[in-house]
PDB file of C-alpha atoms in Angstrom:
ATOM      1  CA  MET I   1      12.763  -0.963 -17.911  1.00 98.00           C
ATOM      2  CA  ILE I   2       9.835  -2.280 -14.720  1.00 99.00           C
ATOM      3  CA  ASP I   3      10.611  -0.972 -11.399  1.00 99.00           C
ATOM      4  CA  THR I   4       8.812  -4.204 -10.037  1.00 99.00           C
ATOM      5  CA  HIS I   5       9.757  -2.642  -6.208  1.00 99.00           C
ATOM      6  CA  ALA I   6       8.955   0.824  -5.218  1.00 99.00           C
ATOM      7  CA  HIS I   7       7.913   2.705  -2.526  1.00 99.00           C
ATOM      8  CA  ILE I   8       7.307   5.993  -4.062  1.00 99.00           C
ATOM      9  CA  TYR I   9       4.565   6.403  -1.695  1.00 99.00           C
ATOM     10  CA  ALA I  10       7.120   7.231   1.067  1.00 98.00           C
ATOM     11  CA  THR I  11       6.743  10.308   2.778  1.00 98.00           C
ATOM     12  CA  GLU I  12      10.274  10.300   1.625  1.00 98.00           C
ATOM     13  CA  PHE I  13       8.978  11.678  -2.092  1.00 99.00           C
ATOM     14  CA  ASP I  14       6.543  14.012  -0.736  1.00 98.00           C
ATOM     15  CA  HIS I  15       8.189  17.002  -2.142  1.00 98.00           C
ATOM     16  CA  ASP I  16       9.171  16.396  -5.131  1.00 98.00           C
ATOM     17  CA  ARG I  17       7.116  12.824  -6.231  1.00 99.00           C
ATOM     18  CA  ASP I  18       6.019  14.698  -9.916  1.00 98.00           C
ATOM     19  CA  GLU I  19       9.847  14.787 -10.844  1.00 99.00           C
ATOM     20  CA  VAL I  20      11.040  11.406  -9.730  1.00 99.00           C
ATOM     21  CA  VAL I  21       8.464  10.031 -11.602  1.00 99.00           C
ATOM     22  CA  GLN I  22       9.171  11.895 -14.828  1.00 98.00           C
ATOM     23  CA  ARG I  23      13.172  11.473 -14.083  1.00 99.00           C
ATOM     24  CA  ALA I  24      11.779   7.783 -14.437  1.00 99.00           C
ATOM     25  CA  LYS I  25      10.183   8.271 -17.288  1.00 98.00           C
ATOM     26  CA  ALA I  26      12.971  10.110 -18.991  1.00 98.00           C
ATOM     27  CA  GLN I  27      14.681   6.976 -17.607  1.00 98.00           C
ATOM     28  CA  GLY I  28      12.727   4.692 -19.698  1.00 98.00           C
ATOM     29  CA  ILE I  29      10.802   2.652 -16.770  1.00 98.00           C
ATOM     30  CA  GLU I  30       7.445   1.861 -18.230  1.00 98.00           C
ATOM     31  CA  ALA I  31       5.768   0.803 -15.220  1.00 99.00           C
ATOM     32  CA  ILE I  32       6.588   1.163 -11.465  1.00 99.00           C
ATOM     33  CA  LEU I  33       4.985  -1.658  -8.848  1.00 99.00           C
ATOM     34  CA  LEU I  34       3.870  -0.291  -5.422  1.00 99.00           C
ATOM     35  CA  PRO I  35       4.196  -3.045  -2.563  1.00 99.00           C
ATOM     36  CA  ASN I  36       2.657  -2.195   0.434  1.00 99.00           C
ATOM     37  CA  ILE I  37       3.663  -2.413   4.175  1.00 98.00           C
ATOM     38  CA  ASP I  38       1.039  -2.060   6.830  1.00 98.00           C
ATOM     39  CA  LEU I  39      -2.287  -0.325   7.014  1.00 98.00           C
ATOM     40  CA  ALA I  40      -1.054   2.812   7.034  1.00 98.00           C
ATOM     41  CA  SER I  41       0.539   2.577   3.703  1.00 99.00           C
ATOM     42  CA  ILE I  42      -2.607   1.598   1.248  1.00 99.00           C
ATOM     43  CA  GLU I  43      -4.083   5.347   1.672  1.00 99.00           C
ATOM     44  CA  PRO I  44      -0.725   6.941   0.319  1.00 99.00           C
ATOM     45  CA  MET I  45      -0.039   4.148  -1.873  1.00 99.00           C
ATOM     46  CA  LEU I  46      -3.662   4.102  -3.794  1.00 99.00           C
ATOM     47  CA  LYS I  47      -2.784   7.907  -4.028  1.00 99.00           C
ATOM     48  CA  THR I  48       0.113   7.948  -5.614  1.00 99.00           C
ATOM     49  CA  GLU I  49      -1.479   4.639  -7.907  1.00 99.00           C
ATOM     50  CA  ALA I  50      -4.589   6.925  -8.568  1.00 99.00           C
ATOM     51  CA  ALA I  51      -2.409   9.870  -9.929  1.00 99.00           C
ATOM     52  CA  TYR I  52      -0.109   8.081 -12.106  1.00 99.00           C
ATOM     53  CA  PRO I  53      -1.965   5.470 -13.755  1.00 98.00           C
ATOM     54  CA  GLU I  54       0.000   4.963 -16.580  1.00 96.00           C
ATOM     55  CA  LEU I  55       2.487   3.968 -14.425  1.00 98.00           C
ATOM     56  CA  CYS I  56       2.067   3.115 -11.519  1.00 99.00           C
ATOM     57  CA  ARG I  57       0.701  -0.957 -10.322  1.00 99.00           C
ATOM     58  CA  SER I  58      -0.512  -1.519  -6.280  1.00 99.00           C
ATOM     59  CA  MET I  59       0.131  -4.590  -3.943  1.00 99.00           C
ATOM     60  CA  MET I  60      -2.093  -6.046  -0.895  1.00 99.00           C
ATOM     61  CA  GLY I  61      -0.046  -7.598   1.937  1.00 99.00           C
ATOM     62  CA  LEU I  62       1.439  -6.948   5.306  1.00 98.00           C
ATOM     63  CA  HIS I  63       5.075  -6.467   5.880  1.00 98.00           C
ATOM     64  CA  PRO I  64       6.518  -9.586   8.631  1.00 96.00           C
ATOM     65  CA  CYS I  65       8.336  -6.531   9.834  1.00 96.00           C
ATOM     66  CA  HIS I  66       4.628  -4.807  10.992  1.00 96.00           C
ATOM     67  CA  VAL I  67       3.610  -7.585  12.142  1.00 95.00           C
ATOM     68  CA  ASP I  68       2.809  -8.549  15.783  1.00 94.00           C
ATOM     69  CA  GLY I  69       0.427  -9.732  18.732  1.00 92.00           C
ATOM     70  CA  ASN I  70      -2.307  -8.301  16.593  1.00 94.00           C
ATOM     71  CA  VAL I  71      -2.018  -9.459  13.478  1.00 97.00           C
ATOM     72  CA  LYS I  72      -4.902 -11.605  12.864  1.00 97.00           C
ATOM     73  CA  GLN I  73      -6.957  -8.032  12.673  1.00 98.00           C
ATOM     74  CA  THR I  74      -4.892  -6.296  10.726  1.00 98.00           C
ATOM     75  CA  LEU I  75      -4.811  -9.160   8.205  1.00 98.00           C
ATOM     76  CA  ALA I  76      -8.511  -8.873   8.354  1.00 98.00           C
ATOM     77  CA  VAL I  77      -8.379  -5.437   7.197  1.00 98.00           C
ATOM     78  CA  ILE I  78      -5.646  -6.018   4.208  1.00 98.00           C
ATOM     79  CA  GLU I  79      -7.742  -8.840   3.124  1.00 98.00           C
ATOM     80  CA  SER I  80     -10.827  -6.831   2.714  1.00 98.00           C
ATOM     81  CA  TRP I  81      -9.154  -4.689   0.253  1.00 98.00           C
ATOM     82  CA  LEU I  82      -8.633  -7.724  -2.160  1.00 98.00           C
ATOM     83  CA  ASP I  83     -12.302  -7.479  -2.462  1.00 95.00           C
ATOM     84  CA  LYS I  84     -12.112  -3.241  -2.840  1.00 96.00           C
ATOM     85  CA  HIS I  85      -9.625  -3.068  -5.458  1.00 97.00           C
ATOM     86  CA  PRO I  86      -7.615  -4.573  -8.177  1.00 98.00           C
ATOM     87  CA  PHE I  87      -4.104  -5.872  -7.048  1.00 99.00           C
ATOM     88  CA  ILE I  88      -1.762  -7.037  -9.460  1.00 99.00           C
ATOM     89  CA  ALA I  89      -0.336  -9.417  -6.071  1.00 99.00           C
ATOM     90  CA  ILE I  90      -0.124 -10.266  -2.726  1.00 99.00           C
ATOM     91  CA  GLY I  91       3.032  -7.934  -1.261  1.00 96.00           C
ATOM     92  CA  GLU I  92       5.472  -7.601   0.234  1.00 98.00           C
ATOM     93  CA  ILE I  93       4.894 -10.713   2.616  1.00 99.00           C
ATOM     94  CA  GLY I  94       7.297 -12.824   3.915  1.00 98.00           C
ATOM     95  CA  ILE I  95       9.731 -13.575   7.547  1.00 97.00           C
ATOM     96  CA  ASP I  96      12.160 -10.573   8.763  1.00 95.00           C
ATOM     97  CA  LEU I  97      14.529 -12.139  11.880  1.00 93.00           C
ATOM     98  CA  TYR I  98      17.019  -9.077  11.738  1.00 92.00           C
ATOM     99  CA  TRP I  99      16.063  -7.344  13.951  1.00 85.00           C
ATOM    100  CA  ASP I 100      13.364  -9.011  16.394  1.00 86.00           C
ATOM    101  CA  LYS I 101      12.636 -12.768  16.587  1.00 90.00           C
ATOM    102  CA  THR I 102      10.017 -12.097  19.024  1.00 92.00           C
ATOM    103  CA  PHE I 103       7.014 -12.263  16.651  1.00 92.00           C
ATOM    104  CA  GLN I 104       8.789 -14.868  14.323  1.00 93.00           C
ATOM    105  CA  ALA I 105       5.490 -17.308  15.228  1.00 93.00           C
ATOM    106  CA  GLU I 106       3.031 -14.900  14.260  1.00 96.00           C
ATOM    107  CA  GLN I 107       4.949 -13.707  10.643  1.00 96.00           C
ATOM    108  CA  GLU I 108       5.115 -17.661  10.052  1.00 97.00           C
ATOM    109  CA  MET I 109       1.520 -17.493  10.472  1.00 97.00           C
ATOM    110  CA  ALA I 110       1.046 -14.325   8.221  1.00 98.00           C
ATOM    111  CA  PHE I 111       3.026 -15.250   5.439  1.00 98.00           C
ATOM    112  CA  VAL I 112       1.195 -18.678   5.054  1.00 98.00           C
ATOM    113  CA  THR I 113      -2.674 -16.956   5.713  1.00 98.00           C
ATOM    114  CA  GLN I 114      -1.458 -14.409   2.716  1.00 99.00           C
ATOM    115  CA  LEU I 115      -0.196 -17.733   0.830  1.00 99.00           C
ATOM    116  CA  ASN I 116      -3.333 -18.905   0.377  1.00 98.00           C
ATOM    117  CA  TRP I 117      -4.592 -15.635  -0.438  1.00 98.00           C
ATOM    118  CA  ALA I 118      -2.794 -15.662  -3.589  1.00 98.00           C
ATOM    119  CA  LYS I 119      -3.385 -19.617  -4.294  1.00 98.00           C
ATOM    120  CA  GLU I 120      -7.398 -18.303  -3.762  1.00 97.00           C
ATOM    121  CA  ARG I 121      -7.138 -15.345  -6.145  1.00 98.00           C
ATOM    122  CA  ASN I 122      -4.767 -16.733  -8.382  1.00 98.00           C
ATOM    123  CA  LEU I 123      -2.138 -13.607  -7.528  1.00 99.00           C
ATOM    124  CA  PRO I 124       1.301 -13.852  -7.505  1.00 99.00           C
ATOM    125  CA  VAL I 125       3.288 -12.967  -3.875  1.00 99.00           C
ATOM    126  CA  VAL I 126       6.234 -10.124  -3.033  1.00 99.00           C
ATOM    127  CA  ILE I 127       8.420 -12.191  -0.356  1.00 99.00           C
ATOM    128  CA  HIS I 128      10.430  -9.996   1.837  1.00 98.00           C
ATOM    129  CA  THR I 129      12.949 -11.909   3.432  1.00 96.00           C
ATOM    130  CA  ARG I 130      15.934 -11.283   5.860  1.00 94.00           C
ATOM    131  CA  ASP I 131      18.161 -13.724   8.014  1.00 91.00           C
ATOM    132  CA  SER I 132      15.444 -16.280   7.262  1.00 94.00           C
ATOM    133  CA  ILE I 133      15.875 -17.624   4.059  1.00 96.00           C
ATOM    134  CA  THR I 134      15.602 -21.168   5.372  1.00 95.00           C
ATOM    135  CA  GLN I 135      12.285 -20.738   7.179  1.00 95.00           C
ATOM    136  CA  THR I 136      11.042 -18.747   4.283  1.00 97.00           C
ATOM    137  CA  LEU I 137      12.071 -21.840   1.556  1.00 98.00           C
ATOM    138  CA  GLN I 138      10.301 -24.511   3.678  1.00 97.00           C
ATOM    139  CA  LEU I 139       7.638 -22.811   4.413  1.00 97.00           C
ATOM    140  CA  LEU I 140       7.200 -21.809   0.294  1.00 98.00           C
ATOM    141  CA  GLU I 141       8.348 -25.976  -0.357  1.00 97.00           C
ATOM    142  CA  LYS I 142       5.081 -26.893   2.038  1.00 97.00           C
ATOM    143  CA  GLU I 143       2.866 -24.824   0.067  1.00 97.00           C
ATOM    144  CA  GLN I 144       3.679 -24.697  -3.148  1.00 98.00           C
ATOM    145  CA  ASP I 145       1.154 -26.857  -4.950  1.00 96.00           C
ATOM    146  CA  GLY I 146       2.274 -25.390  -8.518  1.00 96.00           C
ATOM    147  CA  SER I 147      -0.421 -22.520  -8.061  1.00 97.00           C
ATOM    148  CA  LEU I 148       2.311 -20.037  -6.301  1.00 98.00           C
ATOM    149  CA  SER I 149       3.828 -17.945  -7.963  1.00 99.00           C
ATOM    150  CA  GLY I 150       6.250 -14.600  -7.498  1.00 99.00           C
ATOM    151  CA  VAL I 151       9.579 -13.152  -6.615  1.00 99.00           C
ATOM    152  CA  PHE I 152      11.504 -13.455  -3.617  1.00 99.00           C
ATOM    153  CA  HIS I 153      12.648  -9.311  -3.985  1.00 98.00           C
ATOM    154  CA  CYS I 154      15.792  -7.675  -3.268  1.00 97.00           C
ATOM    155  CA  PHE I 155      17.667 -10.811  -3.690  1.00 97.00           C
ATOM    156  CA  GLY I 156      21.718 -10.905  -2.134  1.00 95.00           C
ATOM    157  CA  GLY I 157      22.001 -14.828  -1.508  1.00 95.00           C
ATOM    158  CA  THR I 158      24.262 -17.681  -2.750  1.00 96.00           C
ATOM    159  CA  LEU I 159      23.909 -19.282  -6.052  1.00 97.00           C
ATOM    160  CA  GLU I 160      22.889 -22.542  -4.185  1.00 97.00           C
ATOM    161  CA  GLU I 161      19.868 -20.225  -2.238  1.00 97.00           C
ATOM    162  CA  ALA I 162      18.886 -19.068  -5.938  1.00 98.00           C
ATOM    163  CA  LYS I 163      18.235 -22.356  -7.809  1.00 97.00           C
ATOM    164  CA  ALA I 164      16.690 -23.651  -4.288  1.00 97.00           C
ATOM    165  CA  ILE I 165      14.380 -20.633  -5.369  1.00 98.00           C
ATOM    166  CA  ASN I 166      14.092 -20.997  -8.752  1.00 98.00           C
ATOM    167  CA  GLU I 167      13.295 -24.907  -8.606  1.00 98.00           C
ATOM    168  CA  LEU I 168       9.821 -23.489  -6.442  1.00 98.00           C
ATOM    169  CA  GLY I 169       8.950 -21.881  -9.628  1.00 98.00           C
ATOM    170  CA  PHE I 170       9.879 -18.336  -7.952  1.00 99.00           C
ATOM    171  CA  HIS I 171      11.838 -15.434  -9.870  1.00 99.00           C
ATOM    172  CA  LEU I 172      14.656 -13.650  -7.655  1.00 99.00           C
ATOM    173  CA  GLY I 173      14.596  -9.609  -7.508  1.00 99.00           C
ATOM    174  CA  ILE I 174      17.639  -8.069  -8.425  1.00 98.00           C
ATOM    175  CA  GLY I 175      18.264  -4.188  -6.892  1.00 98.00           C
ATOM    176  CA  GLY I 176      21.057  -1.586  -5.777  1.00 98.00           C
ATOM    177  CA  VAL I 177      23.403  -4.603  -4.028  1.00 96.00           C
ATOM    178  CA  SER I 178      24.511  -5.947  -7.365  1.00 97.00           C
ATOM    179  CA  THR I 179      26.181  -2.485  -7.825  1.00 97.00           C
ATOM    180  CA  PHE I 180      28.262  -2.526  -4.083  1.00 96.00           C
ATOM    181  CA  LYS I 181      32.012  -3.807  -4.162  1.00 91.00           C
ATOM    182  CA  ASN I 182      31.041  -5.770  -1.019  1.00 89.00           C
ATOM    183  CA  GLY I 183      27.648  -7.581  -1.625  1.00 88.00           C
ATOM    184  CA  GLY I 184      29.059 -10.678  -3.917  1.00 92.00           C
ATOM    185  CA  MET I 185      26.559 -10.441  -6.333  1.00 94.00           C
ATOM    186  CA  ASP I 186      29.199 -10.233  -8.833  1.00 94.00           C
ATOM    187  CA  LYS I 187      30.236 -14.226  -7.506  1.00 94.00           C
ATOM    188  CA  VAL I 188      26.052 -14.798  -8.392  1.00 96.00           C
ATOM    189  CA  LEU I 189      24.808 -12.671 -10.936  1.00 96.00           C
ATOM    190  CA  PRO I 190      26.500 -14.572 -13.974  1.00 97.00           C
ATOM    191  CA  HIS I 191      25.485 -17.693 -13.152  1.00 97.00           C
ATOM    192  CA  LEU I 192      21.727 -16.676 -12.704  1.00 97.00           C
ATOM    193  CA  ASP I 193      19.163 -18.318 -14.901  1.00 97.00           C
ATOM    194  CA  MET I 194      17.401 -14.619 -16.767  1.00 98.00           C
ATOM    195  CA  ASN I 195      14.177 -16.227 -17.253  1.00 98.00           C
ATOM    196  CA  PHE I 196      13.637 -15.589 -13.336  1.00 98.00           C
ATOM    197  CA  VAL I 197      15.356 -12.148 -12.988  1.00 99.00           C
ATOM    198  CA  LEU I 198      13.452  -8.994 -12.481  1.00 99.00           C
ATOM    199  CA  LEU I 199      14.777  -5.698 -12.011  1.00 99.00           C
ATOM    200  CA  GLU I 200      13.885  -3.782  -9.111  1.00 99.00           C
ATOM    201  CA  THR I 201      15.253  -0.511  -6.669  1.00 99.00           C
ATOM    202  CA  ASP I 202      12.767  -0.997  -3.499  1.00 98.00           C
ATOM    203  CA  CYS I 203      13.377   3.066  -3.119  1.00 99.00           C
ATOM    204  CA  PRO I 204      13.925   4.836  -0.899  1.00 99.00           C
ATOM    205  CA  TYR I 205      16.072   2.342   0.403  1.00 98.00           C
ATOM    206  CA  LEU I 206      19.584   0.334  -0.874  1.00 97.00           C
ATOM    207  CA  ALA I 207      20.684   3.423  -3.846  1.00 98.00           C
ATOM    208  CA  PRO I 208      23.115   1.750  -6.434  1.00 97.00           C
ATOM    209  CA  VAL I 209      26.418   3.021  -7.066  1.00 97.00           C
ATOM    210  CA  PRO I 210      27.123   5.821  -7.020  1.00 97.00           C
ATOM    211  CA  HIS I 211      24.373   7.200  -5.359  1.00 98.00           C
ATOM    212  CA  ARG I 212      24.821   4.662  -2.064  1.00 97.00           C
ATOM    213  CA  GLY I 213      23.595   6.255   0.997  1.00 96.00           C
ATOM    214  CA  LYS I 214      21.008   8.854  -0.761  1.00 98.00           C
ATOM    215  CA  ARG I 215      17.699   8.191  -1.669  1.00 99.00           C
ATOM    216  CA  ASN I 216      16.778   5.871  -4.235  1.00 99.00           C
ATOM    217  CA  GLU I 217      14.301   6.254  -7.034  1.00 99.00           C
ATOM    218  CA  PRO I 218      13.110   4.087  -9.741  1.00 99.00           C
ATOM    219  CA  ALA I 219      14.698   5.681 -12.544  1.00 99.00           C
ATOM    220  CA  TYR I 220      17.850   4.454 -10.763  1.00 99.00           C
ATOM    221  CA  THR I 221      16.756   0.629 -12.292  1.00 99.00           C
ATOM    222  CA  THR I 222      18.766   1.689 -14.953  1.00 98.00           C
ATOM    223  CA  LEU I 223      21.835   1.163 -12.948  1.00 98.00           C
ATOM    224  CA  VAL I 224      21.028  -2.179 -12.210  1.00 98.00           C
ATOM    225  CA  ALA I 225      20.019  -3.501 -15.421  1.00 98.00           C
ATOM    226  CA  LYS I 226      23.418  -1.949 -16.470  1.00 98.00           C
ATOM    227  CA  ARG I 227      24.823  -4.090 -13.561  1.00 98.00           C
ATOM    228  CA  ILE I 228      23.469  -7.097 -14.649  1.00 98.00           C
ATOM    229  CA  ALA I 229      24.934  -6.628 -18.194  1.00 98.00           C
ATOM    230  CA  GLU I 230      28.192  -5.702 -17.289  1.00 97.00           C
ATOM    231  CA  LEU I 231      28.180  -9.320 -15.212  1.00 96.00           C
ATOM    232  CA  THR I 232      26.598 -11.586 -17.549  1.00 96.00           C
ATOM    233  CA  GLU I 233      27.854 -10.155 -20.879  1.00 93.00           C
ATOM    234  CA  LEU I 234      24.695  -9.173 -21.900  1.00 98.00           C
ATOM    235  CA  SER I 235      23.470  -6.211 -24.485  1.00 98.00           C
ATOM    236  CA  LEU I 236      21.737  -3.688 -21.985  1.00 98.00           C
ATOM    237  CA  VAL I 237      18.731  -3.914 -24.287  1.00 98.00           C
ATOM    238  CA  GLU I 238      18.983  -7.699 -23.912  1.00 98.00           C
ATOM    239  CA  VAL I 239      18.896  -7.167 -20.415  1.00 99.00           C
ATOM    240  CA  ASN I 240      15.976  -4.853 -20.375  1.00 98.00           C
ATOM    241  CA  ASN I 241      13.932  -6.995 -23.124  1.00 98.00           C
ATOM    242  CA  ILE I 242      14.303 -10.315 -21.010  1.00 99.00           C
ATOM    243  CA  THR I 243      13.348  -8.653 -17.084  1.00 99.00           C
ATOM    244  CA  ASN I 244      10.337  -7.089 -19.102  1.00 98.00           C
ATOM    245  CA  THR I 245       8.855 -10.089 -20.712  1.00 99.00           C
ATOM    246  CA  ASN I 246       9.658 -12.036 -17.035  1.00 99.00           C
ATOM    247  CA  ALA I 247       7.847  -8.944 -15.278  1.00 99.00           C
ATOM    248  CA  ASN I 248       4.819  -8.639 -17.941  1.00 98.00           C
ATOM    249  CA  SER I 249       4.564 -12.325 -17.333  1.00 98.00           C
ATOM    250  CA  LEU I 250       4.513 -12.617 -13.459  1.00 99.00           C
ATOM    251  CA  PHE I 251       2.498  -9.362 -13.016  1.00 98.00           C
ATOM    252  CA  LYS I 252       0.264  -9.836 -16.240  1.00 97.00           C
ATOM    253  CA  LEU I 253       0.755  -6.069 -16.758  1.00 95.00           C
TER     254      LEU I 253
END
């Protein structure tokens, strides 16, 4: 199993990161992919990757919630890292209009800029979208020249949105929301094309049932896989094999 989206470098794990990693290994987690957030997250992320090289792989990007009036300067620093260190993806990037629309234009500019980095470097992108699926898909459609690939992480949308994402050649990151009673994913998951599905936790956020509301961790990827198996009538082994193949292919692990 591969947790394709985990922030185990976050301060929430500072007191027990080793134990978290050991629990992940005990649950059969073979890789933990670390998305960057902003300038401050780079150092702890790279330290975590260096501490667990057999498991952790880093991405580089600027999260839309950390886009502000200084976005051009921030992007310049983020881009400079792409020449200093090997990264498996550009991420996480995207558009988030949930809290604040003040910097929507800057978010869109940052998103397109980082999509172009991905094209130039032949890297997949990891997309964060919240209250912005229409805008995100419109921009992605304009930029998709056949060379872009990636995943819409933490997918919790409709079947129509899933199909639109897949038609652009993009995967769906399925996490803890799939286990929520009112998450709506029980209506969507059985109809998804499994060749586009990835497992993720987005830890420390969005812990699956029965840990909802508590700190999430990579070991709980198993609970997501079990939920997908239940809803798709596949075996757990089949879900693991399919999603592993998808992740290995997308991220060239």
